[in-house]
Short mmCIF file of C-alpha atoms in Angstrom, two decimals:
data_model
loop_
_atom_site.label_atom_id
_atom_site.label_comp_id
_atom_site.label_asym_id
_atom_site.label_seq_id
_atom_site.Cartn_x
_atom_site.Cartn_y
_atom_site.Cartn_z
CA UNK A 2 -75.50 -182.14 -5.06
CA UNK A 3 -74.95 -184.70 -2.54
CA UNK A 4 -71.06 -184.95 -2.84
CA UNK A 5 -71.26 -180.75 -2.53
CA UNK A 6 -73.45 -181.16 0.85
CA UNK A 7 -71.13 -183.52 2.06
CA UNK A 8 -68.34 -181.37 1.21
CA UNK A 9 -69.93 -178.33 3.05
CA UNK A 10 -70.66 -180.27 6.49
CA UNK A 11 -67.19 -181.38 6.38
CA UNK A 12 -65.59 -178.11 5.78
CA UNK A 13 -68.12 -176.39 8.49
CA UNK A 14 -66.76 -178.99 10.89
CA UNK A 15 -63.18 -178.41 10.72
CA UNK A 16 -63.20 -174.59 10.77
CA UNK A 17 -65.41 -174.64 13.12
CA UNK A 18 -63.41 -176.69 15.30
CA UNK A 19 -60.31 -174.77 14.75
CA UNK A 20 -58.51 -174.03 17.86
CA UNK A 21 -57.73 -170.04 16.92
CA UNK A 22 -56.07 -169.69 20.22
CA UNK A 23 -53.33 -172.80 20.52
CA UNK A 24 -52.60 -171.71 17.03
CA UNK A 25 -52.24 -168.10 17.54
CA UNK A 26 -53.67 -167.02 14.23
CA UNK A 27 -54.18 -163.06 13.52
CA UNK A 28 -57.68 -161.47 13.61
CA UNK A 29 -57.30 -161.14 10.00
CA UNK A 30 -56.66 -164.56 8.84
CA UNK A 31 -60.07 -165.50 12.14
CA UNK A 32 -62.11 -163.11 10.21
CA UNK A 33 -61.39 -164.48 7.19
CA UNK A 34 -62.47 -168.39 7.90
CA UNK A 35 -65.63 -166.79 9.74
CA UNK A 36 -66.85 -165.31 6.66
CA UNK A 37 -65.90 -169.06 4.62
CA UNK A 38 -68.19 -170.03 7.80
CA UNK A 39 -71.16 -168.16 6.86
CA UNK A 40 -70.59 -168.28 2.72
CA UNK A 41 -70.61 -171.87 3.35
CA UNK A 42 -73.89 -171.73 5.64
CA UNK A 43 -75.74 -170.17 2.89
CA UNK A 44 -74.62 -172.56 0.25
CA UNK A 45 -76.30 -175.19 2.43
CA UNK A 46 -79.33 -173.69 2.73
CA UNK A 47 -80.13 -172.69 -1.04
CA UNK A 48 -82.88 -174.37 -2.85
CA UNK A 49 -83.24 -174.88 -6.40
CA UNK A 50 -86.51 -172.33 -6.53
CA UNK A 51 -84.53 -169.94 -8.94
CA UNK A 52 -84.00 -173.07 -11.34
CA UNK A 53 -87.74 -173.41 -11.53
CA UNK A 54 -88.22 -170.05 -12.52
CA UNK A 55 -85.39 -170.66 -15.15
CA UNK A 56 -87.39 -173.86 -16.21
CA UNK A 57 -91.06 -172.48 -16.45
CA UNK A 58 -89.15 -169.05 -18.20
CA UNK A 59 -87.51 -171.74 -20.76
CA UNK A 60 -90.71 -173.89 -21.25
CA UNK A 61 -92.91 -170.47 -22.16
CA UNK A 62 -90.27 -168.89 -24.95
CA UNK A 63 -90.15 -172.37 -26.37
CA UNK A 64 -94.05 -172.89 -26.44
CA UNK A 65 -95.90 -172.39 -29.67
CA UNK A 66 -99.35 -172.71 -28.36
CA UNK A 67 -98.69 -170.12 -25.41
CA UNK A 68 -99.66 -166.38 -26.21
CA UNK A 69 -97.22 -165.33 -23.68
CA UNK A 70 -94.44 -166.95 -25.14
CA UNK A 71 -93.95 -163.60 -27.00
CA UNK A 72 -93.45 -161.60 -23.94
CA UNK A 73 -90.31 -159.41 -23.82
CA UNK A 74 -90.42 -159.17 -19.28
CA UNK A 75 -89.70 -163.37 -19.82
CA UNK A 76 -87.56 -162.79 -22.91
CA UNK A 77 -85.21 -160.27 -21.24
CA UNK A 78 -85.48 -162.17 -17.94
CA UNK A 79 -84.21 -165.14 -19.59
CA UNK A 80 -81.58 -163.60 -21.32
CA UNK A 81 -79.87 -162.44 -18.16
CA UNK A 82 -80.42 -165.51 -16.69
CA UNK A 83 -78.81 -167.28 -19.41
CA UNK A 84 -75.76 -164.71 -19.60
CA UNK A 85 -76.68 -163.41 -23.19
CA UNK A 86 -77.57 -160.03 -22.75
CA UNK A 87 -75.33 -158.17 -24.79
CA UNK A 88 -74.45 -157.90 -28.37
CA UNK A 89 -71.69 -159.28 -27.78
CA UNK A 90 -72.63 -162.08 -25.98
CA UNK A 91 -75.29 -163.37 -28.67
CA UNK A 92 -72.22 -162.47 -31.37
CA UNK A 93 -70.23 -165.32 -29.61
CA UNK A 94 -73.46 -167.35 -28.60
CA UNK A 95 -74.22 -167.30 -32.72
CA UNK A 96 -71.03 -168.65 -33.79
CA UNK A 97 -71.12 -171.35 -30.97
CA UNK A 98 -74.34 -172.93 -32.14
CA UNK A 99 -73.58 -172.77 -36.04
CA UNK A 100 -70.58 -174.83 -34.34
CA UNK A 101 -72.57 -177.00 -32.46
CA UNK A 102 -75.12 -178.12 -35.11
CA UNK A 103 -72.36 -178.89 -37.50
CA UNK A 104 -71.59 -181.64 -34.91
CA UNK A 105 -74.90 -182.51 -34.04
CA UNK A 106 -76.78 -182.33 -37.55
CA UNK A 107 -79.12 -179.22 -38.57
CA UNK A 108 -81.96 -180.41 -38.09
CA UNK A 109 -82.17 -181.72 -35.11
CA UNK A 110 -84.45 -180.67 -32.83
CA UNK A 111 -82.71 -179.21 -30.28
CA UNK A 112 -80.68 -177.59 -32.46
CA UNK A 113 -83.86 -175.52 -33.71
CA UNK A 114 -85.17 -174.78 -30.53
CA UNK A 115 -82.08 -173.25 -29.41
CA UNK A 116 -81.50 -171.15 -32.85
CA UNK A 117 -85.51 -169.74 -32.29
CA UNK A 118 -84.23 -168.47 -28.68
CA UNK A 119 -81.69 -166.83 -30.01
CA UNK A 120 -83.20 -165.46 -32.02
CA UNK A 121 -85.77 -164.06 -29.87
CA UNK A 122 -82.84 -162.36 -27.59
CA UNK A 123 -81.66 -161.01 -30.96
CA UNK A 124 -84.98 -159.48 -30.91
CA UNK A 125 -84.64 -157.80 -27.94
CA UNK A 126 -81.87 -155.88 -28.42
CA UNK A 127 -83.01 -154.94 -31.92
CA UNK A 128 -80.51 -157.17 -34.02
CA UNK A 129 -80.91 -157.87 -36.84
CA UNK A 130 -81.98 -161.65 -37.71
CA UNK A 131 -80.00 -163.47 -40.06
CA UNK A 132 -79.82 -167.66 -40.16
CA UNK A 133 -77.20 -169.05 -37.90
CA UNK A 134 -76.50 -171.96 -39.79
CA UNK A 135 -75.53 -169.75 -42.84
CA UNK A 136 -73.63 -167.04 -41.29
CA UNK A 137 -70.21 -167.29 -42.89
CA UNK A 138 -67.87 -166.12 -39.63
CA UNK A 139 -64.85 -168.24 -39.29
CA UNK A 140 -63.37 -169.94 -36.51
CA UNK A 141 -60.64 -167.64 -36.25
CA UNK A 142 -63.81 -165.11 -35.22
CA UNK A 143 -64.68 -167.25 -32.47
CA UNK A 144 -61.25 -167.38 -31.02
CA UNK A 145 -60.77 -163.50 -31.44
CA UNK A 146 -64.40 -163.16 -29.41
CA UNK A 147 -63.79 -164.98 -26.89
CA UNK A 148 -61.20 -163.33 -26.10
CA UNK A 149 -63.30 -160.03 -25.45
CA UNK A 150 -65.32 -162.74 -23.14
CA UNK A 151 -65.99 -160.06 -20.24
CA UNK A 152 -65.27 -161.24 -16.37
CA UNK A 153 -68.27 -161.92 -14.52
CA UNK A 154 -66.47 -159.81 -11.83
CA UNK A 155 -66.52 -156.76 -14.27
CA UNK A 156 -70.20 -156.82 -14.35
CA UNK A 157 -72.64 -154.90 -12.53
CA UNK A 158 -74.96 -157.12 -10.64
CA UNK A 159 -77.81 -154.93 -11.37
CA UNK A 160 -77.64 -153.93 -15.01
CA UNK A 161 -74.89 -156.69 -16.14
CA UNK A 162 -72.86 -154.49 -18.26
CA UNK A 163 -69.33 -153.68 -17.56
CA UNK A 164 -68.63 -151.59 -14.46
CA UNK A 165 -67.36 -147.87 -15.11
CA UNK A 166 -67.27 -146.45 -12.18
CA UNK A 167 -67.68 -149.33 -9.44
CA UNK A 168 -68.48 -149.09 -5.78
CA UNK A 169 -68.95 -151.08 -2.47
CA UNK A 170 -72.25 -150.99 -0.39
CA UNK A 171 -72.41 -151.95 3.40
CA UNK A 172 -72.55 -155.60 2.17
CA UNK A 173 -69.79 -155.83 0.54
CA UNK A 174 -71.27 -156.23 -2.62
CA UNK A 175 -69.75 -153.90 -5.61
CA UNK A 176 -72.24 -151.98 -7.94
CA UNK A 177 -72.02 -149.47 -10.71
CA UNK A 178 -72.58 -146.12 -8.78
CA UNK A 179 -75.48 -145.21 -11.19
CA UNK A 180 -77.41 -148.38 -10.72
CA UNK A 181 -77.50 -148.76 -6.97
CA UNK A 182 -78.21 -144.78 -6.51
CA UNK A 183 -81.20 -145.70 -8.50
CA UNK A 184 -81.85 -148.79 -6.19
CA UNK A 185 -81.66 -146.57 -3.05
CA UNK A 186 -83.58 -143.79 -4.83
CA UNK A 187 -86.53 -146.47 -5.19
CA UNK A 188 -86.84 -146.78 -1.48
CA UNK A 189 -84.97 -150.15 -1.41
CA UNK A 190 -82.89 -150.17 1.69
CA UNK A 191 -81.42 -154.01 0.96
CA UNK A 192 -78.29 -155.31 -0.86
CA UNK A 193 -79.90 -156.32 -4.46
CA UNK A 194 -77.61 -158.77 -4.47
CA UNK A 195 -77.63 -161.15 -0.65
CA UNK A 196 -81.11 -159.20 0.13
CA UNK A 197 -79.98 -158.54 2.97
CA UNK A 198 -80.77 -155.36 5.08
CA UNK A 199 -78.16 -152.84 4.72
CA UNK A 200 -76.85 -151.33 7.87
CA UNK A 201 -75.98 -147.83 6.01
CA UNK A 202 -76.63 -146.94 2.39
CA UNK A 203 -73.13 -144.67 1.92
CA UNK A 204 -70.94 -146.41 -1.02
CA UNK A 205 -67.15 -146.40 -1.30
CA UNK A 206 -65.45 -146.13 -4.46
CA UNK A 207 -63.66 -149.85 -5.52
CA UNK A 208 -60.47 -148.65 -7.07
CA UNK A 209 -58.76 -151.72 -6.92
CA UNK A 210 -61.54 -153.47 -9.70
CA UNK A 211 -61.48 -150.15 -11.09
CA UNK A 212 -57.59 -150.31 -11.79
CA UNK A 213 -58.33 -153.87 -13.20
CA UNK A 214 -61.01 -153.25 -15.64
CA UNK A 215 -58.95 -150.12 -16.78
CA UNK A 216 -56.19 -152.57 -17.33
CA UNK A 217 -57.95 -155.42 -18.96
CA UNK A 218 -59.88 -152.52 -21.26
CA UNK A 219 -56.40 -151.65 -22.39
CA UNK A 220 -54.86 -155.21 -22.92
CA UNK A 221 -57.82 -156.45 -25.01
CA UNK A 222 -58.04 -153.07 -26.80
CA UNK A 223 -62.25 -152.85 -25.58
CA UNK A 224 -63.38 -149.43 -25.29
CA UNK A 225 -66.04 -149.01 -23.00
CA UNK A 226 -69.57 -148.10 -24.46
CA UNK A 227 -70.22 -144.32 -24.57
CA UNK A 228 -72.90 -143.14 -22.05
CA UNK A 229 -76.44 -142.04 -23.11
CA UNK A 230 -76.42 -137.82 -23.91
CA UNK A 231 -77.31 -137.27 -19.77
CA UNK A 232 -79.69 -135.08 -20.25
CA UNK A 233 -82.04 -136.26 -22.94
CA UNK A 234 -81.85 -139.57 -20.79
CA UNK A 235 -83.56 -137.40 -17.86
CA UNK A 236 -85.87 -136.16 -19.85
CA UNK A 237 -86.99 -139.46 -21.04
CA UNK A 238 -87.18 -140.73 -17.61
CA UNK A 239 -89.02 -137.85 -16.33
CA UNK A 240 -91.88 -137.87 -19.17
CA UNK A 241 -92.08 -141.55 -18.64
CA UNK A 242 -92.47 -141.34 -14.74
CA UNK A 243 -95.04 -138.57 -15.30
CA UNK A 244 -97.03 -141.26 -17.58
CA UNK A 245 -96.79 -143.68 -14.90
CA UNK A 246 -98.12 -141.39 -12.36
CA UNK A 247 -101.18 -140.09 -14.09
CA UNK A 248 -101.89 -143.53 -15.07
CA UNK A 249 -101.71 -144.97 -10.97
CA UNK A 250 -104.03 -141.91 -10.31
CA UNK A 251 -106.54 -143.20 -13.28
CA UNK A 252 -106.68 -146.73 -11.39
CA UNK A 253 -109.15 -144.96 -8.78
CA UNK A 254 -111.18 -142.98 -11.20
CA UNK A 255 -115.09 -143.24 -10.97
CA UNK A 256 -115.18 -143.40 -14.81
CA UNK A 257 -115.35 -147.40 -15.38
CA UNK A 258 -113.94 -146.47 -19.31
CA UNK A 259 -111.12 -144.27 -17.93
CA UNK A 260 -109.72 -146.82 -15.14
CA UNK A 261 -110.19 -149.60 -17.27
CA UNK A 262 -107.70 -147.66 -19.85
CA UNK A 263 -105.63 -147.43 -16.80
CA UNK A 264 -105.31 -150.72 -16.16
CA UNK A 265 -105.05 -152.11 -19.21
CA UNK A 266 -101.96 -149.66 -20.10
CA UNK A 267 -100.31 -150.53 -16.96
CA UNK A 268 -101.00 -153.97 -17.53
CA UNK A 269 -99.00 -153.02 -21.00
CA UNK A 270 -96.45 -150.96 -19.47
CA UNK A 271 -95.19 -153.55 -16.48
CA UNK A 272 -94.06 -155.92 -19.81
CA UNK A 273 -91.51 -153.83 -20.42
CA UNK A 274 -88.39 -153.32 -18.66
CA UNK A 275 -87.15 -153.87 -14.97
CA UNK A 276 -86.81 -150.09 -14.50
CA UNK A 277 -90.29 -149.68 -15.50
CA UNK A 278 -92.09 -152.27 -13.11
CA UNK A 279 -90.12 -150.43 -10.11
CA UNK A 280 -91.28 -147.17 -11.16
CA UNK A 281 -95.01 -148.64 -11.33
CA UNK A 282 -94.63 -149.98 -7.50
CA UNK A 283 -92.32 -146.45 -6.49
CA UNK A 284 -95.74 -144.77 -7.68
CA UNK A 285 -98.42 -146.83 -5.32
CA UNK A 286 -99.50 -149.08 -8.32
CA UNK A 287 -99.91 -152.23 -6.73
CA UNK A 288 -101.89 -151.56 -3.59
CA UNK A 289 -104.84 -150.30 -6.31
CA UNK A 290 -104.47 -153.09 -8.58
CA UNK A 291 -105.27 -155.36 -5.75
CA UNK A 292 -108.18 -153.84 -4.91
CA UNK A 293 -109.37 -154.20 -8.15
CA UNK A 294 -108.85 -158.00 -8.08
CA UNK A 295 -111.95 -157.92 -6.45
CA UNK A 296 -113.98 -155.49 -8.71
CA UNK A 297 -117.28 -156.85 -10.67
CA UNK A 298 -116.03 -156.04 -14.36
CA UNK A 299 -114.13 -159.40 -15.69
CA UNK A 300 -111.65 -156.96 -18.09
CA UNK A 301 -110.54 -154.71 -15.08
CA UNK A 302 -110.00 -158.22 -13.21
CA UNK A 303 -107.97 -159.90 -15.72
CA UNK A 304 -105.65 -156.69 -16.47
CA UNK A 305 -105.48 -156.15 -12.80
CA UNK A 306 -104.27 -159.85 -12.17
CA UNK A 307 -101.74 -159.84 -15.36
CA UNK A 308 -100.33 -156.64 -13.94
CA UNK A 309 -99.43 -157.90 -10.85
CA UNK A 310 -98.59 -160.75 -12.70
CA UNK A 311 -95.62 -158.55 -15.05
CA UNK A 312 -94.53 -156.67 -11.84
CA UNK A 313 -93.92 -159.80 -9.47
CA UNK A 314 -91.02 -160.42 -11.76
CA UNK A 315 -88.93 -157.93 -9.64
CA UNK A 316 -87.93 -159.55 -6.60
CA UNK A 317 -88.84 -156.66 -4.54
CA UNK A 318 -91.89 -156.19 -6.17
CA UNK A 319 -92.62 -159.91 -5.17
CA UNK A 320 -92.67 -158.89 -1.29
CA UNK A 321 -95.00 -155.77 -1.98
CA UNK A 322 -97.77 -157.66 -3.83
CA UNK A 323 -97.57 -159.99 -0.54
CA UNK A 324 -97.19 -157.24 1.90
CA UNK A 325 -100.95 -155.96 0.25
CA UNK A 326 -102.68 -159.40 1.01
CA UNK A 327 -103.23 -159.95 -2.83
CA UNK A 328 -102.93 -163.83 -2.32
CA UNK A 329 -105.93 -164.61 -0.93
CA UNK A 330 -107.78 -162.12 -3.71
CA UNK A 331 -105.68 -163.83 -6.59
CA UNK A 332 -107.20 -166.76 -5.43
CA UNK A 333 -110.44 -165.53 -5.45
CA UNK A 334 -109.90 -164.89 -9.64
CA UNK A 335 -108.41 -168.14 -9.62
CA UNK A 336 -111.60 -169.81 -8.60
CA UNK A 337 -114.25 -167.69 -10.50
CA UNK A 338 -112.23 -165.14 -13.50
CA UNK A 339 -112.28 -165.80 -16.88
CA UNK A 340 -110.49 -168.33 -18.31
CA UNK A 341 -107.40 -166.07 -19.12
CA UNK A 342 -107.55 -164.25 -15.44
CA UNK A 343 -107.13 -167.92 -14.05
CA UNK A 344 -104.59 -168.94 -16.20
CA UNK A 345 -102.47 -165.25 -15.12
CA UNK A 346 -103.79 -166.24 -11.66
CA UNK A 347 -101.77 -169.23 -11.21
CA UNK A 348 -99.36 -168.21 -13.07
CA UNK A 349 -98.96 -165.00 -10.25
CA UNK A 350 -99.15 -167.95 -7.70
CA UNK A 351 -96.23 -169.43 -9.16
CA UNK A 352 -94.47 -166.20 -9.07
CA UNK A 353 -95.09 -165.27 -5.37
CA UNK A 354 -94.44 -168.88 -4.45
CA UNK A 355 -90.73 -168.34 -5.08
CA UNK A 356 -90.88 -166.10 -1.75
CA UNK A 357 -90.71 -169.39 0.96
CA UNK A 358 -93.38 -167.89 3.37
CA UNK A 359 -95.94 -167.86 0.52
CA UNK A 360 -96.02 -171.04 0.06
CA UNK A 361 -97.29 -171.82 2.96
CA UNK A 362 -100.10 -168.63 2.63
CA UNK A 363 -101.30 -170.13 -0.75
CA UNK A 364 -101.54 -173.29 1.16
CA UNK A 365 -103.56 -172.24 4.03
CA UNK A 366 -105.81 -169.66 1.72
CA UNK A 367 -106.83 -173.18 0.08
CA UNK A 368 -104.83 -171.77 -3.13
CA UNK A 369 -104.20 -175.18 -3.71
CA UNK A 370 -108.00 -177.06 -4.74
CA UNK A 371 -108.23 -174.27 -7.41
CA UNK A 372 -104.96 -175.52 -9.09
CA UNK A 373 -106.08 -178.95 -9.20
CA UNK A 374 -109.45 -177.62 -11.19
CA UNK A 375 -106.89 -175.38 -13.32
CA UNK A 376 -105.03 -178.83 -14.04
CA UNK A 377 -108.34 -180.86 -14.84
CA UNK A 378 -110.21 -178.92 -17.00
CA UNK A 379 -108.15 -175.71 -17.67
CA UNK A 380 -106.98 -175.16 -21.22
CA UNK A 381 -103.14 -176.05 -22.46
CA UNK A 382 -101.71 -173.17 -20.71
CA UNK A 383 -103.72 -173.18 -17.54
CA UNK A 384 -102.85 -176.75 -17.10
CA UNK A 385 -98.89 -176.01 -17.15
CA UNK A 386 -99.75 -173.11 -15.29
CA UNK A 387 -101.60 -174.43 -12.72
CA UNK A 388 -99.04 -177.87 -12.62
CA UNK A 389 -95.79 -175.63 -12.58
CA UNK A 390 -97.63 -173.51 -9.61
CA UNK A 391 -98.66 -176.66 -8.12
CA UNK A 392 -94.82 -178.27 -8.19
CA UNK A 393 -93.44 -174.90 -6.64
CA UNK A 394 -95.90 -175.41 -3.95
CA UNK A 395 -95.06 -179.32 -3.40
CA UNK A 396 -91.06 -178.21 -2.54
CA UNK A 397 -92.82 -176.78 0.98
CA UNK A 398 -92.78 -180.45 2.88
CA UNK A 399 -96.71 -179.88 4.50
CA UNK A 400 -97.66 -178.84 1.24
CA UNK A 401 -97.15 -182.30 -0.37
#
């Protein structure tokens, strides 16, 4: 990392110090080395908070004391993270490992812990699970898959399958047309990709990467995956929005039984799927759900905390939950909930931390005693919890 920073201050320097006039270089060529300026600007100023996440993601899927490490929101966030999100991709992934423990040994740890992941992405996607180490696929298999290996540039930064109809949004960024009209039909008005504010949200149709993954389809004989029958997809959608709605409007009920069904079945609900934790927060879900942080019954609490919990996994969800001042009341569970509300407590913190500004807030909303009680004399998963929250926190310099 240090040779890399190096690299970047040197590079900044000399294209910085360019002298565009005495060498009478086009416009073109000075916009290009502007934008190297700013691409290498933001290299310099990334931290390794996403590698955390990674990290804590890893350490719960690989835990067999931790309830949670069942949950398909880490599962399928993991997966993505990890590049194995298709079939295809845990085809190739499979005959790598059997590979890999034939040089390594069986039964070596390692080996095991990486065969029960994949499994659990196999899982996911509703494979079937068979044992690695006996499959009987040849190495001539694993040559021939890797050659249907996709391009990272062919994939949709959104839904990470291979782009049909691909098109470019005021960043610069390329999408599939479907998935960032569903962005920008959530209210998002940001690049989902740089995050940053978008100055217009009309798209342009990328022909040229069209042209290329037409061409590529054709050389490697891949035939694009069918699309879903359109309109029983809408229909799905719809019912399941409707669900969602009814549900956000239960949260406020005066019947303690019927809002505490609420909760709990958005609490349920926000495990599943990306699309489903942004159509919980498109529907008001997460103002309500922090005002019930603060409510007397301890179930209501803890569903209302794990909730918030599940839906802080989207990134834009992450800003929301801030923008309703839940940190100070998540720290208010973390201090006197139940033993599972403080364990999802911290574990929120951790979450919300990966947003810089909030780890300062969690600092000065003395977020930070709690964790060292959750560390002390929580149980086995409240003390990673609280110690994985706590090391987020410790990357903000005052914090330490």
């Amino acid at each position: 990392m240090i040779k890399f920073h190096n690299a970047y201050v040197k590079l900044t320097q000399a294209l910085e110090e360019l002298p565009f006039d005495e060498l009478e270089v086009s416009d073109e060529v000075r916009e290009q080395i502007e934008l190297m300026l700013t691409q290498l600007t933001r290299a310099k100023k990334r931290t390794d908070t996403q590698d955390i996440e990674l990290a804590v993601d890893l350490m719960a899927v690989s835990s067999k004391t931790d309830e949670r490490n069942a949950d398909i929101a880490i599962v399928e966030r993991l997966a993505k993270k990890l590049d194995l999100h298709t079939v295809e991709d845990l085809k190739i992934e499979t005959i790598a490992v059997k590979k890999l423990s034939k040089e390594r040994g069986s039964t070596a740890e390692s080996i095991q812990q990486i065969i029960q992941l994949l499994n659990k992405f196999k899982q996911v996607l509703g494979m079937e699970i068979t044992n690695v180490l006996d499959d009987t696929d040849t190495p001539q298999k694993l040559s021939k898959c890797h050659s249907l290996v996709i391009p990272h540039e062919f994939l949709c930064p959104i839904t990470l399958e291979i782009m049909r109809d691909p098109v470019i949004v005021a960043s610069g960024q390329t999408f599939e047309r479907e998935s960032i009209q569903k962005w920008f039909d959530s209210n998002h008005r940001t690049c989902p990709k740089t995050r940053q504010t978008l100055a217009h949200l009309s798209v342009a149709p990328n022909y040229a990467l069209k042209n290329l993954i037409t061409q590529w389809c054709e050389k490697n004989n891949f035939h694009l995956p069918k699309k879903e029958d359109q309109a029983s997809s809408r229909k799905f959608f719809v019912d399941h929005e409707d669900e969602i709605s009814c549900l956000v409007e239960q949260l406020s009920s005066s019947q303690l039984e019927l809002q505490r069904k609420a909760v709990k079945n958005i609490r349920v609900l926000s495990k599943e799927n990306p699309e489903t934790r942004v159509l919980i927060a498109k529907h008001g879900a997460i103002p309500r759900l922090v005002k019930l942080l603060s409510y007397p019954d301890s179930k209501i609490q803890e569903h209302a905390v794990t909730a918030l919990l599940n839906l802080s996994i989207d990134e834009s969800n992450k800003r929301l939950i801030t923008d309703e001042h839940a940190i100070p009341a998540i720290i208010e569970v973390l201090q006197n909930g139940s033993m599972e509300s403080k364990e999802n407590s911290a574990a929120a913190l951790f979450s919300l931390s990966m947003l810089d500004e909030n780890k300062v807030t969690i600092a000065l909303e003395n977020g930070i005693p709690p964790l060292v009680d959750l560390l002390q004399d929580g149980t086995i998963r409240g003390k990673r919890d609280a110690v994985t929250a706590l090391f987020s926190l410790s990357l903000n310099q005052l914090n330490k």
